Amino acid sequence: MMPISFRYAGQVGYLIAGMKEITEAQIGDTLYLHNQPVEPLPGFQSAKPMVFAGMFPVDQSEYGNLKSAIEKLTLNDSSVTVHRDSSLALGAGWRLGFLGLLHMEVFNQRLEQEYNTSVILTAPTVPYKAVLSSAKFIKAQGKEEVTIINPSEFPDKSAVVEYLEPIVMGTIITPDEYIGKIITLCQNRRAVQKDLVYIDDHRVMMKYLFPLNEIVVDFYDALKSMSSGYASFDYEDAGYQTADLVKMDILLNGNAVEELITIVHKDKVYQEGKALCERLREVIPRQLFEIAIQAAVGKKIIARETVKAYRKNVLAKCYGGDISRKMKLLKRQAEGKKKLRKIGNVEVPRDAFITVLKRQPDK
C-alpha cells in the first residue's frame, strides 16, 4: 500500500486515528480532518438490539479466552452489544444484545466452532422501560425513563408510574388451511390482528402486533410445527406500549435463583409460574432431601412443585416388635432429612436455563 490523499468507491485502505479501543470505531461514523468538520452522511441508523442474554464461561478460568473470542467476533459483527455482568451462581460474564434469537444462536455456534469455547447462555430477554415516579430514583438514575436489560434490576411497582414493553409488527404468510390454528396461537401470545388478506387462491398474509417477549423464545418453532413447516414469519420493530408487568422469582428451598427471574404480564403470571415449576421439577435431579420449587411475585407464592427425596427403607429389618421402635426410626430419619435440607445446596444443571423457559407446545 502507498499513501495517497483520496480514495474512490471500492478501494481498500487504512488510516491512523487516536482511538484507544476497538469499540470506538463504529460502522457509519463520518471521519474528517482536525478543525475541518463536515456534515455526516444522512440516513444511517445503527442496529438496535432486540434480544438480550447473559453469557458466562463454563469454567471461570476460561474467562480471558472467552473475552478475547467475543472481542474478535464483534469486530465483524458490530450489531452485537456487550456489557459486563456477574452472577452469584455463574460468576463473571457478559450481557449481550442481539438482533434476534437466530442471531444469538449463530453467534453462540461461531464461538464454539471457531474458538473452541464452551459457554452458558441464560434465557433470552427483551429490553423493557419504566417511567419512574420517585424523585429519589429519578435523581439516582439521572432521567425519568430507564431501560431495563437485566430482569434482576426490574424496579418495584411502588417506584414506577408505568411499565413499557417492546412491540413488533409481525407478518405471517401461510396456506389458508392453517388459519384457525395460527390465529389461536397469536391470540395466546397477546397479539392484536391488524390485517388479513389473501395474496392468491390458497395463501394468506396476516399482520399482527406482538409483544416482543411473546415471540422471542419459541413462537417460530410453534408456528412451523402447526403449519407443517409451510408458514413463514418476519417482524420489524414497532416501538413500545404500556403493559401491566410483574417480576416473577423462582425459589429453590426458599433461595431465589437469579438466572431464572422472568418478567411476565400480570394476566399470565399464574400460568407461566406453574408451567415453569413443572419443567424445573423434571430437570433438577433428586437429592437426599426434599426440594421445594416455588414461583413468587413479591412475597406471594403463586405456584409450587416438589422434588421428592430419595428414601431409604429404615423399617426393612423390623419384622415385628413394638410400634414405638418403628416410629423412633422414622422420626430419626425425618430429623436427618430436615438437617440435610438446611445445609444442602441445590444446583440447577447448566443446560437447564434455556430448557425450562421454553413453553409447552401450544394446543
Short mmCIF file of C-alpha atoms in Angstrom, two decimals:
data_model
loop_
_atom_site.label_atom_id
_atom_site.label_comp_id
_atom_site.label_asym_id
_atom_site.label_seq_id
_atom_site.Cartn_x
_atom_site.Cartn_y
_atom_site.Cartn_z
CA MET A 1 0.00 0.00 0.00
CA MET A 2 1.12 3.58 -0.68
CA PRO A 3 -0.01 6.84 1.00
CA ILE A 4 -2.39 8.96 -1.14
CA SER A 5 -4.73 11.84 -0.33
CA PHE A 6 -8.00 10.40 -1.68
CA ARG A 7 -9.96 7.16 -2.08
CA TYR A 8 -12.52 6.08 -4.68
CA ALA A 9 -15.53 3.84 -4.01
CA GLY A 10 -14.46 0.18 -3.92
CA GLN A 11 -10.84 0.86 -2.98
CA VAL A 12 -9.34 -0.54 0.23
CA GLY A 13 -7.12 1.46 2.56
CA TYR A 14 -6.39 2.28 6.16
CA LEU A 15 -5.96 5.34 8.33
CA ILE A 16 -4.44 6.01 11.74
CA ALA A 17 -6.61 7.74 14.35
CA GLY A 18 -6.26 8.44 18.06
CA MET A 19 -8.57 5.59 19.12
CA LYS A 20 -7.58 3.54 22.16
CA GLU A 21 -10.26 0.84 21.95
CA ILE A 22 -11.59 -1.18 19.03
CA THR A 23 -15.16 -0.38 20.11
CA GLU A 24 -14.58 3.33 19.39
CA ALA A 25 -14.66 2.61 15.63
CA GLN A 26 -18.34 2.33 14.76
CA ILE A 27 -19.80 1.44 11.36
CA GLY A 28 -21.47 4.54 9.91
CA ASP A 29 -19.09 7.06 11.50
CA THR A 30 -18.06 10.01 9.36
CA LEU A 31 -14.32 10.79 9.56
CA TYR A 32 -12.87 14.24 8.91
CA LEU A 33 -9.60 16.15 9.32
CA HIS A 34 -8.94 18.02 12.54
CA ASN A 35 -10.53 21.51 12.56
CA GLN A 36 -12.24 20.77 9.24
CA PRO A 37 -15.67 19.36 10.26
CA VAL A 38 -18.09 18.11 7.63
CA GLU A 39 -21.77 17.16 7.60
CA PRO A 40 -22.25 13.43 8.35
CA LEU A 41 -23.85 11.37 5.61
CA PRO A 42 -27.63 11.16 6.26
CA GLY A 43 -29.78 8.05 6.51
CA PHE A 44 -27.57 5.76 8.56
CA GLN A 45 -29.05 4.16 11.68
CA SER A 46 -27.12 1.87 13.96
CA ALA A 47 -28.52 -1.62 14.57
CA LYS A 48 -30.79 -1.80 17.61
CA PRO A 49 -30.54 -4.98 19.74
CA MET A 50 -33.90 -6.70 20.25
CA VAL A 51 -32.89 -9.69 22.39
CA PHE A 52 -30.55 -9.81 25.39
CA ALA A 53 -28.97 -12.86 27.03
CA GLY A 54 -26.33 -13.48 29.68
CA MET A 55 -23.19 -15.31 28.56
CA PHE A 56 -20.84 -16.96 31.06
CA PRO A 57 -17.85 -19.31 30.73
CA VAL A 58 -18.47 -22.86 31.95
CA ASP A 59 -15.20 -22.62 33.89
CA GLN A 60 -14.18 -19.20 35.27
CA SER A 61 -10.54 -19.97 34.40
CA GLU A 62 -11.61 -19.63 30.73
CA TYR A 63 -12.85 -16.05 31.25
CA GLY A 64 -9.84 -14.46 29.50
CA ASN A 65 -10.07 -16.74 26.45
CA LEU A 66 -13.81 -16.15 26.11
CA LYS A 67 -13.34 -12.37 26.42
CA SER A 68 -10.77 -12.44 23.61
CA ALA A 69 -13.08 -14.58 21.42
CA ILE A 70 -16.05 -12.22 21.93
CA GLU A 71 -13.91 -9.18 21.07
CA LYS A 72 -12.73 -10.81 17.83
CA LEU A 73 -16.24 -11.86 16.81
CA THR A 74 -17.71 -8.41 17.49
CA LEU A 75 -15.09 -6.89 15.15
CA ASN A 76 -17.01 -8.16 12.12
CA ASP A 77 -20.44 -8.18 13.78
CA SER A 78 -20.90 -4.68 15.17
CA SER A 79 -24.64 -5.22 15.82
CA VAL A 80 -23.79 -7.23 18.97
CA THR A 81 -23.68 -5.06 22.10
CA VAL A 82 -21.53 -6.19 25.04
CA HIS A 83 -21.88 -5.19 28.72
CA ARG A 84 -20.09 -6.78 31.66
CA ASP A 85 -22.31 -8.75 34.03
CA SER A 86 -21.91 -11.03 37.03
CA SER A 87 -23.96 -13.73 38.71
CA LEU A 88 -23.76 -15.40 42.11
CA ALA A 89 -24.31 -18.81 40.50
CA LEU A 90 -22.37 -18.45 37.25
CA GLY A 91 -19.65 -15.93 38.12
CA ALA A 92 -18.33 -13.15 35.86
CA GLY A 93 -19.69 -12.84 32.33
CA TRP A 94 -21.43 -10.51 29.91
CA ARG A 95 -24.90 -9.34 28.95
CA LEU A 96 -25.04 -9.45 25.14
CA GLY A 97 -27.58 -7.79 22.85
CA PHE A 98 -28.60 -9.43 19.55
CA LEU A 99 -30.86 -8.58 16.62
CA GLY A 100 -32.93 -11.70 17.22
CA LEU A 101 -32.93 -15.27 18.51
CA LEU A 102 -31.37 -16.69 15.31
CA HIS A 103 -28.59 -14.10 15.54
CA MET A 104 -27.93 -15.21 19.12
CA GLU A 105 -27.76 -18.89 18.16
CA VAL A 106 -25.39 -18.23 15.23
CA PHE A 107 -23.10 -16.13 17.46
CA ASN A 108 -23.02 -18.92 20.06
CA GLN A 109 -22.22 -21.57 17.42
CA ARG A 110 -19.39 -19.46 15.99
CA LEU A 111 -17.87 -19.13 19.47
CA GLU A 112 -17.93 -22.90 19.90
CA GLN A 113 -16.78 -23.88 16.40
CA GLU A 114 -14.23 -21.15 15.58
CA TYR A 115 -12.77 -20.51 19.05
CA ASN A 116 -13.47 -23.84 20.78
CA THR A 117 -15.10 -22.18 23.79
CA SER A 118 -17.85 -23.59 26.00
CA VAL A 119 -20.37 -21.06 27.28
CA ILE A 120 -23.58 -20.93 29.29
CA LEU A 121 -26.33 -18.81 27.75
CA THR A 122 -29.12 -17.69 30.08
CA ALA A 123 -32.68 -17.26 28.91
CA PRO A 124 -33.10 -14.51 26.30
CA THR A 125 -34.91 -11.37 27.50
CA VAL A 126 -36.09 -8.16 25.85
CA PRO A 127 -35.43 -4.55 26.91
CA TYR A 128 -38.28 -3.08 28.97
CA LYS A 129 -38.73 0.54 30.01
CA ALA A 130 -40.04 2.02 33.25
CA VAL A 131 -41.26 5.57 33.88
CA LEU A 132 -40.12 6.39 37.41
CA SER A 133 -42.34 8.23 39.89
CA SER A 134 -40.00 8.70 42.85
CA ALA A 135 -37.79 11.81 42.79
CA LYS A 136 -35.14 9.83 44.66
CA PHE A 137 -34.92 7.18 41.92
CA ILE A 138 -35.03 9.79 39.14
CA LYS A 139 -32.09 11.60 40.76
CA ALA A 140 -30.15 8.34 41.15
CA GLN A 141 -30.74 7.31 37.51
CA GLY A 142 -30.37 10.82 36.08
CA LYS A 143 -33.53 10.50 33.98
CA GLU A 144 -37.22 9.75 34.36
CA GLU A 145 -37.41 6.84 31.89
CA VAL A 146 -35.00 3.94 32.32
CA THR A 147 -34.34 0.89 30.13
CA ILE A 148 -34.20 -2.48 31.90
CA ILE A 149 -31.94 -5.06 30.25
CA ASN A 150 -31.40 -7.41 33.20
CA PRO A 151 -34.62 -8.78 34.80
CA SER A 152 -32.97 -8.74 38.26
CA GLU A 153 -32.87 -4.91 38.02
CA PHE A 154 -36.62 -4.61 37.38
CA PRO A 155 -37.86 -1.75 39.64
CA ASP A 156 -40.64 -2.20 42.17
CA LYS A 157 -44.17 -1.09 41.23
CA SER A 158 -44.18 1.48 44.07
CA ALA A 159 -41.41 3.48 42.34
CA VAL A 160 -42.91 3.36 38.84
CA VAL A 161 -45.68 5.27 37.05
CA GLU A 162 -45.94 2.71 34.22
CA TYR A 163 -44.02 -0.09 32.54
CA LEU A 164 -43.44 -0.22 28.79
CA GLU A 165 -42.77 -3.36 26.75
CA PRO A 166 -41.35 -3.54 23.19
CA ILE A 167 -43.75 -4.49 20.42
CA VAL A 168 -43.15 -5.66 16.85
CA MET A 169 -45.24 -5.80 13.69
CA GLY A 170 -45.23 -9.45 12.63
CA THR A 171 -46.10 -10.71 9.15
CA ILE A 172 -47.20 -14.33 8.68
CA ILE A 173 -47.70 -15.93 5.26
CA THR A 174 -49.38 -19.33 5.37
CA PRO A 175 -51.58 -21.73 3.38
CA ASP A 176 -55.23 -20.97 4.20
CA GLU A 177 -55.87 -24.40 5.74
CA TYR A 178 -53.84 -23.43 8.83
CA ILE A 179 -55.52 -20.06 9.51
CA GLY A 180 -57.57 -21.22 12.51
CA LYS A 181 -54.63 -22.75 14.38
CA ILE A 182 -52.37 -19.76 13.73
CA ILE A 183 -55.00 -17.21 14.83
CA THR A 184 -55.39 -19.17 18.10
CA LEU A 185 -51.60 -19.23 18.56
CA CYS A 186 -51.36 -15.46 18.04
CA GLN A 187 -54.22 -14.76 20.46
CA ASN A 188 -52.49 -16.88 23.11
CA ARG A 189 -49.40 -14.66 22.65
CA ARG A 190 -51.40 -11.45 23.30
CA ALA A 191 -51.17 -10.37 19.66
CA VAL A 192 -53.54 -7.83 18.06
CA GLN A 193 -54.62 -8.51 14.49
CA LYS A 194 -54.06 -5.60 12.09
CA ASP A 195 -54.66 -7.14 8.68
CA LEU A 196 -55.62 -10.38 6.91
CA VAL A 197 -55.57 -10.63 3.11
CA TYR A 198 -55.46 -13.41 0.53
CA ILE A 199 -52.40 -12.99 -1.71
CA ASP A 200 -53.60 -15.77 -4.05
CA ASP A 201 -56.17 -18.57 -4.06
CA HIS A 202 -54.50 -20.61 -1.32
CA ARG A 203 -52.17 -18.31 0.64
CA VAL A 204 -52.97 -15.75 3.32
CA MET A 205 -50.90 -12.85 4.69
CA MET A 206 -51.68 -11.86 8.28
CA LYS A 207 -50.27 -8.87 10.15
CA TYR A 208 -50.21 -8.88 13.95
CA LEU A 209 -48.87 -6.51 16.59
CA PHE A 210 -46.92 -8.75 19.00
CA PRO A 211 -45.28 -8.07 22.36
CA LEU A 212 -41.66 -8.98 21.59
CA ASN A 213 -41.37 -11.06 24.76
CA GLU A 214 -44.08 -13.43 23.48
CA ILE A 215 -42.24 -14.42 20.30
CA VAL A 216 -38.59 -14.29 21.31
CA VAL A 217 -38.11 -17.86 22.58
CA ASP A 218 -40.24 -20.39 20.77
CA PHE A 219 -43.00 -18.74 18.73
CA TYR A 220 -41.32 -19.58 15.42
CA ASP A 221 -40.97 -23.26 16.40
CA ALA A 222 -44.66 -23.47 17.36
CA LEU A 223 -45.71 -21.74 14.12
CA LYS A 224 -43.67 -24.14 11.97
CA SER A 225 -44.97 -27.14 13.90
CA MET A 226 -48.67 -26.36 13.50
CA SER A 227 -48.32 -25.37 9.81
CA SER A 228 -46.24 -28.43 8.84
CA GLY A 229 -43.35 -26.08 8.04
CA TYR A 230 -45.24 -24.06 5.38
CA ALA A 231 -45.82 -20.81 7.30
CA SER A 232 -43.21 -18.03 7.22
CA PHE A 233 -42.73 -15.29 9.80
CA ASP A 234 -41.00 -11.92 9.74
CA TYR A 235 -41.16 -8.93 12.09
CA GLU A 236 -39.96 -5.36 12.47
CA ASP A 237 -39.68 -3.01 15.43
CA ALA A 238 -42.88 -1.07 16.25
CA GLY A 239 -41.83 0.83 19.39
CA TYR A 240 -43.18 0.40 22.94
CA GLN A 241 -46.59 0.12 24.57
CA THR A 242 -47.86 0.33 28.15
CA ALA A 243 -48.16 -3.06 29.86
CA ASP A 244 -49.04 -4.45 33.28
CA LEU A 245 -45.82 -6.32 34.07
CA VAL A 246 -44.54 -8.10 37.19
CA LYS A 247 -41.24 -9.71 38.16
CA MET A 248 -41.52 -13.42 38.90
CA ASP A 249 -38.86 -15.05 41.07
CA ILE A 250 -38.09 -18.76 41.20
CA LEU A 251 -37.16 -20.09 44.66
CA LEU A 252 -35.39 -23.38 45.40
CA ASN A 253 -35.91 -24.24 49.07
CA GLY A 254 -36.56 -20.56 49.73
CA ASN A 255 -33.47 -19.25 47.88
CA ALA A 256 -34.01 -17.14 44.75
CA VAL A 257 -32.25 -18.22 41.52
CA GLU A 258 -31.16 -15.01 39.79
CA GLU A 259 -30.81 -16.61 36.34
CA LEU A 260 -34.47 -17.74 36.33
CA ILE A 261 -36.01 -14.34 37.15
CA THR A 262 -38.52 -13.51 34.42
CA ILE A 263 -40.70 -10.53 33.54
CA VAL A 264 -44.28 -11.68 32.92
CA HIS A 265 -47.56 -9.99 32.03
CA LYS A 266 -49.86 -9.94 35.06
CA ASP A 267 -52.64 -11.83 33.24
CA LYS A 268 -50.34 -14.80 32.54
CA VAL A 269 -48.26 -14.91 35.73
CA TYR A 270 -50.07 -17.90 37.33
CA GLN A 271 -49.99 -19.94 34.13
CA GLU A 272 -46.30 -19.16 33.50
CA GLY A 273 -45.31 -19.76 37.13
CA LYS A 274 -46.97 -23.18 37.27
CA ALA A 275 -45.50 -24.28 33.93
CA LEU A 276 -42.01 -23.13 34.93
CA CYS A 277 -42.14 -25.01 38.24
CA GLU A 278 -43.32 -28.17 36.49
CA ARG A 279 -40.46 -28.08 33.99
CA LEU A 280 -37.91 -27.37 36.73
CA ARG A 281 -39.16 -30.42 38.63
CA GLU A 282 -38.27 -32.58 35.61
CA VAL A 283 -34.81 -31.02 35.17
CA ILE A 284 -33.48 -30.81 38.75
CA PRO A 285 -32.03 -34.15 39.94
CA ARG A 286 -33.37 -35.72 43.13
CA GLN A 287 -31.38 -35.29 46.35
CA LEU A 288 -31.33 -36.97 49.75
CA PHE A 289 -33.66 -34.20 50.90
CA GLU A 290 -36.89 -32.75 49.56
CA ILE A 291 -36.61 -29.73 47.20
CA ALA A 292 -39.40 -27.13 47.13
CA ILE A 293 -39.66 -25.27 43.81
CA GLN A 294 -41.73 -22.11 44.11
CA ALA A 295 -42.73 -19.23 41.84
CA ALA A 296 -43.19 -15.95 43.68
CA VAL A 297 -44.32 -12.42 42.87
CA GLY A 298 -43.01 -10.22 45.64
CA LYS A 299 -43.80 -12.06 48.87
CA LYS A 300 -46.69 -14.03 47.39
CA ILE A 301 -46.15 -17.67 46.35
CA ILE A 302 -48.20 -18.37 43.22
CA ALA A 303 -47.10 -21.92 42.32
CA ARG A 304 -45.20 -24.81 43.88
CA GLU A 305 -43.81 -28.19 42.89
CA THR A 306 -41.79 -30.63 44.99
CA VAL A 307 -38.89 -32.88 44.03
CA LYS A 308 -39.24 -35.89 46.30
CA ALA A 309 -36.23 -37.06 48.28
CA TYR A 310 -34.53 -40.42 47.85
CA ARG A 311 -35.93 -42.58 50.63
CA LYS A 312 -34.21 -45.44 52.34
CA ASN A 313 -36.49 -48.06 53.88
CA VAL A 314 -35.32 -47.87 57.52
CA LEU A 315 -38.00 -50.38 58.54
CA ALA A 316 -36.63 -53.16 56.33
CA LYS A 317 -35.10 -55.03 59.25
CA CYS A 318 -38.07 -54.60 61.58
CA TYR A 319 -40.06 -57.81 61.29
CA GLY A 320 -42.06 -57.28 64.43
CA GLY A 321 -41.83 -55.83 67.89
CA ASP A 322 -43.41 -52.77 69.37
CA ILE A 323 -44.66 -49.96 67.07
CA SER A 324 -42.71 -47.41 69.11
CA ARG A 325 -39.43 -48.82 67.73
CA LYS A 326 -40.58 -48.24 64.15
CA MET A 327 -41.78 -44.72 64.99
CA LYS A 328 -38.41 -43.95 66.59
CA LEU A 329 -36.54 -44.99 63.40
CA LEU A 330 -38.88 -42.95 61.17
CA LYS A 331 -38.55 -39.91 63.44
CA ARG A 332 -34.75 -40.13 63.35
CA GLN A 333 -34.83 -40.35 59.54
CA ALA A 334 -37.12 -37.30 59.32
CA GLU A 335 -34.80 -35.27 61.57
CA GLY A 336 -31.80 -36.21 59.42
CA LYS A 337 -33.56 -35.11 56.24
CA LYS A 338 -34.61 -31.84 57.88
CA LYS A 339 -30.97 -31.14 58.79
CA LEU A 340 -29.81 -32.02 55.25
CA ARG A 341 -32.36 -29.64 53.81
CA LYS A 342 -30.90 -26.78 55.87
CA ILE A 343 -27.28 -27.34 54.85
CA GLY A 344 -27.71 -28.93 51.40
CA ASN A 345 -27.20 -26.89 48.23
CA VAL A 346 -29.49 -27.29 45.23
CA GLU A 347 -27.70 -26.91 41.91
CA VAL A 348 -29.57 -26.23 38.70
CA PRO A 349 -27.95 -28.11 35.78
CA ARG A 350 -26.01 -25.81 33.44
CA ASP A 351 -28.13 -26.57 30.37
CA ALA A 352 -31.43 -26.03 32.19
CA PHE A 353 -31.73 -22.25 31.85
CA ILE A 354 -33.00 -22.30 28.25
CA THR A 355 -34.83 -25.64 28.56
CA VAL A 356 -37.11 -24.66 31.44
CA LEU A 357 -38.11 -21.33 29.89
CA LYS A 358 -39.39 -22.85 26.66
CA ARG A 359 -43.17 -23.13 26.62
CA GLN A 360 -45.01 -26.39 26.13
CA PRO A 361 -46.34 -26.80 22.56
CA ASP A 362 -49.44 -24.64 22.08
CA LYS A 363 -52.52 -26.76 21.69
#
